[in-house]
Structures are given as C-alpha cells and as structure tokens.
Amino acid sequence: MYSKTMPTGFPKDFLWGGATAANQVEGAWNVDGKGLTTAEVVQKATDRKVMSMNEVTKESIQEAIDDQSDKRYPKRRGVDFYHHYKEDIKLFAEMGFKVYRLSIAWARIFPKGDETTPNEAGLKFYDDVFAECHKYGIEPLITISHYEMPLILTLTNNGWASRKTIADFTRYTEVLFKRYKGVVKYWLTFNEINASTWGFTGTGAVDSDLNVHDQMQLRYQALHHEFVASAIAVKQCHEIDPEAQIGSMLARMQTYANTPNPVDVRAAQLQDQLNLFFTDVQVRGEYPEYMNRYFVENGIELEMEPGDEQLLAEGKVDYLSFSYYMTTITSATDDVEQASGNLSMGGKNPYLKSSAWGWQIDPVGLRITLNEFWDRYRVPLFVVENGLGAEDKISDDGKIHDDYRIDYLRQHIEQMKEAVKDGVDLMGYTTWGCIDVISAGTSEMSKRYGFIYVDQDDEGNGSLKRMKKDSFDWYKKVIASNGEDLD
C-alpha cells in the first residue's frame, strides 16, 4: 500500500525572514577603506517606470567618479544600515526572523577588486553584523555578489567581459568562506544571475556603444565567466566548510501562452527556456541543448577554456533560490499590450491586477513556479525575494497602514503553502525588503517594500528614523504561527 502522506503546512524548520542588498541599504560608501562600486555610479531615474540600472556609459562613469556626493547617486547613501545595523537587526528579531538575507559589498573586502590582501575593516564590519544576527538566533543568508562589484574592475577588465575577473572573484570568495566558516551556513553566488543578459548591472561591463548583436555576444560571454566563477565558488565552499550550503539565484520570469494557439504555446515555451537556461547550468551542471540553436541563430560564439565544462559539472549548487514578483503572457505576434515587470517587459494578462508600477500580481503563479522548479530540478527551493513596492504614507494617526502589502503577501504565502502540500521541498521565504531600501531599478526611495518605514525621501532628506508599519505586526504573527495565522 502507498503510505506517504500529504504535508499539511510548512515544515517546523522553515526559514522565515526578509532580504536586503548591501548597495541598497548600507550607505557609508566611502567609509573604512571601501572602494567605489558599479552600483554607486548609477544615477536616480528621471522616469520611475524606466529602470536606470543599466543606463551606464563610459562618460557617465567618469562623471560619477568626479562627483563626490550622493545627491544623484542614492545607492551611495542607502538607508545607512552601516550605522543602524544593530537597531535594524533587533527589529528583525522582534518579528521573529529565522534568517536574514543580506549581501556583502565586494568593494568593502577588496576596494579595487584586484588586491591580494583584503581590507580588514570591511571584514570586521560583517563580523559584527553576523554576530548581531546570531545574538538573536537569526541565520545570515549571504549573497556574495548582489548587483555590484568594485568599479576598478569595470575600468580595467570591463567587468565580467574579461576572464581575468574570475580570478579576482575566486580570491574574494575564498576569503569569505575561510573568514566566516561556521558563521554563515547559507550562501548564494550571484543575485538574479539572468540580469547579466540585460547589461551593466549584472555584468559590470559597459556595452552601450555596441550594436545589439555585439551586446548579446558580450553579455553571454560575461555570463559564462560568471558561471565558471560560481562553480569554482561552490567547490571552494564545499571544501572549506562542508557544513555550509551554497545556492544559485534566479529572477523568475514565469510566463503563459497568450492563447491556446500552438505558435503562442511554443513562443511561451521558448521564453521559459531562456529564463531556465541559467538554473539549468547551475543546478544541472551543463549547458542545455536548446541553447545551441539559440546561440547559432543569434550568431553568439562563446569562448570556453578546456576544463570549463568539467568545472560546471563539479560545481553544481545545493539549492535553488529565486525572486518572484509578477508574471506575463507571451505571444508569437507583437499585437499584445505590454506590462512592466522585474528586469523585463512582457504581455499584459487581462486576468491579473497590477501594482502602481505596472507589475502584474499573480500569487497562483508562484505555486506554478514552485511546482515546475521542483519537477525539473529536485533540489530544495528557497523564495528569497517577494514583495510589493508601494508609496507608503504616514497617516494622520502617525502610523503606516499598508493593508495592500499584507494582502499581497498573504496571497503569496497561501500559494506557497499549497505548493508544499503539492510535495515541493521549500526551505524558506525571505520577503523583499524587510526594511525600506533604495530601489534597485530606479534608485528612488519612494517605492517602498519594507515592514519598517525609513524616514528618507528621494532626495535623501529625512531623519532616517525607523517606524513599524501595520505589516510588521502581521508578519510577526505569521512567523510565530509558522504560516498558519494569515489573518
């Protein structure tokens, strides 16, 4: 008789928490020996629905280097987590966090990226942050490279376009794994690694002066170097700290066919393959066959060194994490209305509502994604980004009533629970971002995601005072009940 039972809810050791990135929260951009990063030369967008994160040129970089202020470069100031981390982590602990996903700023450890000796002040800062997390029983989940790298590597190597950057990254990761052995249990290599096919933010390479074909050639070559660097990091981590786990991270772009017409279904399938390509390499350890045709038809010729394919096979990740915000539809024709989204555009789905930024809200799509990932990869899954960006306002009663965020998160948690009942092995859930941060795409402050309000406007004015939103107490209740009490 078949004796296995259906799970009824989240596992007892489920990792509830929240997520941020160094370049969006830390600030202190020129403190304690830190070098300038690629994130800190990205200007605030002039149109909030147009991402400025990849609109970087050689001229704009030099302009940013010459400008020693944070007025036009909000990621230089973040929300000053660098000086508020004890206060912020205490608030995370009050919510009951089991895990806090954050990233390390590479340029705090190696200011130029190519040094042989790390910056002790940078390492000491993260020593202190991790100690503060453990003080409250919070496990750090560390992203090694989250949309930033030392700017000098862009100026000397053109970022990941050069294979030389692999050695610089490998030196950096070795230092991290040795320093934080037994301190950090969960690692991720590259944040939303598929962002590299969109340009500068993912690759650190300036390609604005290239035609479309040459841009694609450069980006996929840079991505290959990242794949190799990630595989080497996985092997390093396993050798240095066998108790640690290291995963990959994808920006999930779930899409549906616009109609049952087979040509639309095929177009959606191709779109899906182009999203899953990255995790196919990192989880399965090899380039999938369907990319051979894509590379040939787009004139992309990757340079690989002997041993690269073996490295990819040996450096498979332990788990798969991803961000999930929205879904789109795909059509074989161009007559579909477009919707905004995380990193890329897609067709508008008439069955879905949208956020103020035009991102389509699709909780059921999260369950679909989780089931598809589990069926495809059979490794533990981790939702490490999910949240609603909104213009939160302080009400006349002095509070922030963000019921819309509670509704959004409730619906997505409900669908995660259904996926667990479906049999999906889900490790945890870290919302984006647990505290208000500078927007990754537009570098604005007024697009807020957190349970904690930070008193700062788009121009950097404000006291930086932290205030609990209504969602703070709601999420505290969710965690305390292990996802059972969602009211």
PDB file of C-alpha atoms in Angstrom, residues 301-462:
ATOM      1  CA  GLU A 301      30.044  32.180 -30.158  1.00  0.00           C
ATOM      2  CA  LEU A 302      31.185  31.506 -26.616  1.00  0.00           C
ATOM      3  CA  GLU A 303      34.859  31.151 -25.780  1.00  0.00           C
ATOM      4  CA  MET A 304      35.402  28.319 -23.322  1.00  0.00           C
ATOM      5  CA  GLU A 305      38.671  27.051 -21.953  1.00  0.00           C
ATOM      6  CA  PRO A 306      39.452  23.356 -21.566  1.00  0.00           C
ATOM      7  CA  GLY A 307      38.077  22.266 -18.227  1.00  0.00           C
ATOM      8  CA  ASP A 308      35.213  24.769 -18.090  1.00  0.00           C
ATOM      9  CA  GLU A 309      32.547  22.152 -18.726  1.00  0.00           C
ATOM     10  CA  GLN A 310      34.039  19.872 -16.077  1.00  0.00           C
ATOM     11  CA  LEU A 311      34.019  22.769 -13.595  1.00  0.00           C
ATOM     12  CA  LEU A 312      30.338  23.405 -14.283  1.00  0.00           C
ATOM     13  CA  ALA A 313      29.573  19.726 -13.719  1.00  0.00           C
ATOM     14  CA  GLU A 314      31.538  19.638 -10.464  1.00  0.00           C
ATOM     15  CA  GLY A 315      30.228  22.977  -9.163  1.00  0.00           C
ATOM     16  CA  LYS A 316      26.506  22.270  -9.037  1.00  0.00           C
ATOM     17  CA  VAL A 317      24.625  24.198  -6.371  1.00  0.00           C
ATOM     18  CA  ASP A 318      22.966  22.656  -3.321  1.00  0.00           C
ATOM     19  CA  TYR A 319      19.680  24.513  -3.630  1.00  0.00           C
ATOM     20  CA  LEU A 320      17.826  26.863  -5.956  1.00  0.00           C
ATOM     21  CA  SER A 321      16.607  30.265  -4.810  1.00  0.00           C
ATOM     22  CA  PHE A 322      14.705  32.827  -6.803  1.00  0.00           C
ATOM     23  CA  SER A 323      12.856  36.119  -6.767  1.00  0.00           C
ATOM     24  CA  TYR A 324       9.196  36.194  -7.694  1.00  0.00           C
ATOM     25  CA  TYR A 325       7.166  39.361  -8.205  1.00  0.00           C
ATOM     26  CA  MET A 326       4.972  39.009 -11.260  1.00  0.00           C
ATOM     27  CA  THR A 327       4.102  37.057 -14.419  1.00  0.00           C
ATOM     28  CA  THR A 328       3.491  37.929 -18.052  1.00  0.00           C
ATOM     29  CA  ILE A 329       1.994  36.386 -21.168  1.00  0.00           C
ATOM     30  CA  THR A 330       3.874  35.597 -24.367  1.00  0.00           C
ATOM     31  CA  SER A 331       2.552  35.810 -27.908  1.00  0.00           C
ATOM     32  CA  ALA A 332       4.053  34.817 -31.232  1.00  0.00           C
ATOM     33  CA  THR A 333       2.970  38.218 -32.586  1.00  0.00           C
ATOM     34  CA  ASP A 334       3.594  41.794 -31.468  1.00  0.00           C
ATOM     35  CA  ASP A 335      -0.039  42.796 -31.014  1.00  0.00           C
ATOM     36  CA  VAL A 336      -0.189  42.217 -27.239  1.00  0.00           C
ATOM     37  CA  GLU A 337      -0.305  45.116 -24.802  1.00  0.00           C
ATOM     38  CA  GLN A 338       2.881  45.277 -22.748  1.00  0.00           C
ATOM     39  CA  ALA A 339       3.141  45.305 -18.952  1.00  0.00           C
ATOM     40  CA  SER A 340       6.043  46.357 -16.745  1.00  0.00           C
ATOM     41  CA  GLY A 341       7.989  43.899 -14.651  1.00  0.00           C
ATOM     42  CA  ASN A 342      11.136  42.958 -12.792  1.00  0.00           C
ATOM     43  CA  LEU A 343      14.054  43.354 -15.233  1.00  0.00           C
ATOM     44  CA  SER A 344      11.970  42.747 -18.356  1.00  0.00           C
ATOM     45  CA  MET A 345       8.715  43.527 -20.079  1.00  0.00           C
ATOM     46  CA  GLY A 346       6.028  41.065 -21.111  1.00  0.00           C
ATOM     47  CA  GLY A 347       2.464  40.791 -22.305  1.00  0.00           C
ATOM     48  CA  LYS A 348      -0.353  42.087 -20.098  1.00  0.00           C
ATOM     49  CA  ASN A 349      -2.642  39.438 -18.644  1.00  0.00           C
ATOM     50  CA  PRO A 350      -6.315  40.567 -18.554  1.00  0.00           C
ATOM     51  CA  TYR A 351      -6.994  38.262 -15.594  1.00  0.00           C
ATOM     52  CA  LEU A 352      -4.500  39.949 -13.273  1.00  0.00           C
ATOM     53  CA  LYS A 353      -4.370  43.187 -11.317  1.00  0.00           C
ATOM     54  CA  SER A 354      -1.245  45.316 -11.337  1.00  0.00           C
ATOM     55  CA  SER A 355       0.771  47.273  -8.780  1.00  0.00           C
ATOM     56  CA  ALA A 356       1.266  51.044  -9.016  1.00  0.00           C
ATOM     57  CA  TRP A 357       4.401  50.298 -11.029  1.00  0.00           C
ATOM     58  CA  GLY A 358       2.526  48.117 -13.505  1.00  0.00           C
ATOM     59  CA  TRP A 359       3.815  44.789 -12.178  1.00  0.00           C
ATOM     60  CA  GLN A 360       1.112  42.132 -12.541  1.00  0.00           C
ATOM     61  CA  ILE A 361       0.146  40.440  -9.280  1.00  0.00           C
ATOM     62  CA  ASP A 362      -0.156  36.667  -9.643  1.00  0.00           C
ATOM     63  CA  PRO A 363       0.003  34.601  -6.408  1.00  0.00           C
ATOM     64  CA  VAL A 364      -1.051  31.389  -8.166  1.00  0.00           C
ATOM     65  CA  GLY A 365       1.906  31.852 -10.496  1.00  0.00           C
ATOM     66  CA  LEU A 366       4.191  31.350  -7.505  1.00  0.00           C
ATOM     67  CA  ARG A 367       2.676  27.921  -6.880  1.00  0.00           C
ATOM     68  CA  ILE A 368       3.075  27.109 -10.558  1.00  0.00           C
ATOM     69  CA  THR A 369       6.723  28.186 -10.475  1.00  0.00           C
ATOM     70  CA  LEU A 370       7.465  26.163  -7.348  1.00  0.00           C
ATOM     71  CA  ASN A 371       5.930  23.030  -8.851  1.00  0.00           C
ATOM     72  CA  GLU A 372       7.740  23.469 -12.157  1.00  0.00           C
ATOM     73  CA  PHE A 373      11.086  24.049 -10.433  1.00  0.00           C
ATOM     74  CA  TRP A 374      10.640  21.041  -8.163  1.00  0.00           C
ATOM     75  CA  ASP A 375       9.641  18.784 -11.050  1.00  0.00           C
ATOM     76  CA  ARG A 376      12.582  19.976 -13.144  1.00  0.00           C
ATOM     77  CA  TYR A 377      15.400  20.086 -10.600  1.00  0.00           C
ATOM     78  CA  ARG A 378      14.534  18.015  -7.478  1.00  0.00           C
ATOM     79  CA  VAL A 379      16.670  20.223  -5.216  1.00  0.00           C
ATOM     80  CA  PRO A 380      15.434  22.268  -2.236  1.00  0.00           C
ATOM     81  CA  LEU A 381      13.850  25.596  -3.232  1.00  0.00           C
ATOM     82  CA  PHE A 382      14.001  28.950  -1.477  1.00  0.00           C
ATOM     83  CA  VAL A 383      11.867  32.022  -2.265  1.00  0.00           C
ATOM     84  CA  VAL A 384      14.370  34.756  -1.383  1.00  0.00           C
ATOM     85  CA  GLU A 385      12.548  37.773  -2.838  1.00  0.00           C
ATOM     86  CA  ASN A 386       8.839  38.529  -2.988  1.00  0.00           C
ATOM     87  CA  GLY A 387       7.079  41.740  -2.094  1.00  0.00           C
ATOM     88  CA  LEU A 388       5.032  44.722  -3.127  1.00  0.00           C
ATOM     89  CA  GLY A 389       6.520  48.105  -3.954  1.00  0.00           C
ATOM     90  CA  ALA A 390       4.172  50.943  -2.974  1.00  0.00           C
ATOM     91  CA  GLU A 391       4.128  54.588  -1.944  1.00  0.00           C
ATOM     92  CA  ASP A 392       3.545  54.165   1.770  1.00  0.00           C
ATOM     93  CA  LYS A 393       2.277  57.265   3.573  1.00  0.00           C
ATOM     94  CA  ILE A 394       2.247  58.218   7.231  1.00  0.00           C
ATOM     95  CA  SER A 395      -1.426  58.655   8.207  1.00  0.00           C
ATOM     96  CA  ASP A 396      -2.868  61.370  10.416  1.00  0.00           C
ATOM     97  CA  ASP A 397      -2.612  58.974  13.358  1.00  0.00           C
ATOM     98  CA  GLY A 398       1.162  58.781  12.844  1.00  0.00           C
ATOM     99  CA  LYS A 399       1.081  55.192  11.580  1.00  0.00           C
ATOM    100  CA  ILE A 400       1.639  53.460   8.250  1.00  0.00           C
ATOM    101  CA  HIS A 401      -1.376  51.374   7.265  1.00  0.00           C
ATOM    102  CA  ASP A 402      -0.208  49.064   4.480  1.00  0.00           C
ATOM    103  CA  ASP A 403      -3.096  46.604   4.216  1.00  0.00           C
ATOM    104  CA  TYR A 404      -2.353  46.286   0.485  1.00  0.00           C
ATOM    105  CA  ARG A 405       1.045  44.797   1.313  1.00  0.00           C
ATOM    106  CA  ILE A 406      -0.466  42.410   3.839  1.00  0.00           C
ATOM    107  CA  ASP A 407      -2.988  41.262   1.215  1.00  0.00           C
ATOM    108  CA  TYR A 408      -0.239  40.740  -1.354  1.00  0.00           C
ATOM    109  CA  LEU A 409       1.990  38.736   0.987  1.00  0.00           C
ATOM    110  CA  ARG A 410      -0.908  36.732   2.437  1.00  0.00           C
ATOM    111  CA  GLN A 411      -1.968  35.552  -1.009  1.00  0.00           C
ATOM    112  CA  HIS A 412       1.563  34.522  -1.938  1.00  0.00           C
ATOM    113  CA  ILE A 413       2.166  32.704   1.347  1.00  0.00           C
ATOM    114  CA  GLU A 414      -1.112  30.835   0.860  1.00  0.00           C
ATOM    115  CA  GLN A 415       0.107  29.646  -2.541  1.00  0.00           C
ATOM    116  CA  MET A 416       3.494  28.640  -1.129  1.00  0.00           C
ATOM    117  CA  LYS A 417       1.639  26.534   1.427  1.00  0.00           C
ATOM    118  CA  GLU A 418      -0.348  24.886  -1.368  1.00  0.00           C
ATOM    119  CA  ALA A 419       2.921  24.119  -3.162  1.00  0.00           C
ATOM    120  CA  VAL A 420       4.285  22.474  -0.023  1.00  0.00           C
ATOM    121  CA  LYS A 421       1.113  20.355   0.081  1.00  0.00           C
ATOM    122  CA  ASP A 422       1.810  19.512  -3.580  1.00  0.00           C
ATOM    123  CA  GLY A 423       5.078  17.974  -2.383  1.00  0.00           C
ATOM    124  CA  VAL A 424       7.524  20.795  -3.116  1.00  0.00           C
ATOM    125  CA  ASP A 425      10.628  20.854  -0.885  1.00  0.00           C
ATOM    126  CA  LEU A 426      10.611  24.520   0.180  1.00  0.00           C
ATOM    127  CA  MET A 427      13.350  25.713   2.564  1.00  0.00           C
ATOM    128  CA  GLY A 428      12.199  29.195   3.377  1.00  0.00           C
ATOM    129  CA  TYR A 429      10.851  32.604   2.455  1.00  0.00           C
ATOM    130  CA  THR A 430      12.554  35.982   2.729  1.00  0.00           C
ATOM    131  CA  THR A 431      10.411  38.925   1.681  1.00  0.00           C
ATOM    132  CA  TRP A 432      11.843  41.862  -0.229  1.00  0.00           C
ATOM    133  CA  GLY A 433      12.800  44.031   1.505  1.00  0.00           C
ATOM    134  CA  CYS A 434      12.177  43.732   5.177  1.00  0.00           C
ATOM    135  CA  ILE A 435      13.055  47.405   5.631  1.00  0.00           C
ATOM    136  CA  ASP A 436      12.595  50.228   3.112  1.00  0.00           C
ATOM    137  CA  VAL A 437      15.565  50.397   0.733  1.00  0.00           C
ATOM    138  CA  ILE A 438      16.756  52.356  -2.280  1.00  0.00           C
ATOM    139  CA  SER A 439      15.111  50.865  -5.385  1.00  0.00           C
ATOM    140  CA  ALA A 440      17.430  48.649  -7.438  1.00  0.00           C
ATOM    141  CA  GLY A 441      15.976  49.648 -10.794  1.00  0.00           C
ATOM    142  CA  THR A 442      15.283  53.367 -10.392  1.00  0.00           C
ATOM    143  CA  SER A 443      17.305  54.331  -7.282  1.00  0.00           C
ATOM    144  CA  GLU A 444      14.278  56.040  -5.778  1.00  0.00           C
ATOM    145  CA  MET A 445      13.240  55.841  -2.138  1.00  0.00           C
ATOM    146  CA  SER A 446       9.503  56.338  -2.527  1.00  0.00           C
ATOM    147  CA  LYS A 447       8.989  52.816  -3.910  1.00  0.00           C
ATOM    148  CA  ARG A 448       8.850  51.048  -0.554  1.00  0.00           C
ATOM    149  CA  TYR A 449       8.728  47.336   0.228  1.00  0.00           C
ATOM    150  CA  GLY A 450       9.537  47.023   3.904  1.00  0.00           C
ATOM    151  CA  PHE A 451       7.762  46.161   7.128  1.00  0.00           C
ATOM    152  CA  ILE A 452       9.825  49.008   8.572  1.00  0.00           C
ATOM    153  CA  TYR A 453       9.439  52.564   7.288  1.00  0.00           C
ATOM    154  CA  VAL A 454      12.597  54.660   6.958  1.00  0.00           C
ATOM    155  CA  ASP A 455      12.189  58.440   7.152  1.00  0.00           C
ATOM    156  CA  GLN A 456      14.030  59.447   3.984  1.00  0.00           C
ATOM    157  CA  ASP A 457      12.773  60.887   0.704  1.00  0.00           C
ATOM    158  CA  ASP A 458      14.018  60.567  -2.861  1.00  0.00           C
ATOM    159  CA  GLU A 459      16.444  63.451  -2.365  1.00  0.00           C
ATOM    160  CA  GLY A 460      17.978  61.948   0.753  1.00  0.00           C
ATOM    161  CA  ASN A 461      16.195  64.250   3.184  1.00  0.00           C
ATOM    162  CA  GLY A 462      14.903  62.844   6.456  1.00  0.00           C
TER     163      GLY A 462
END
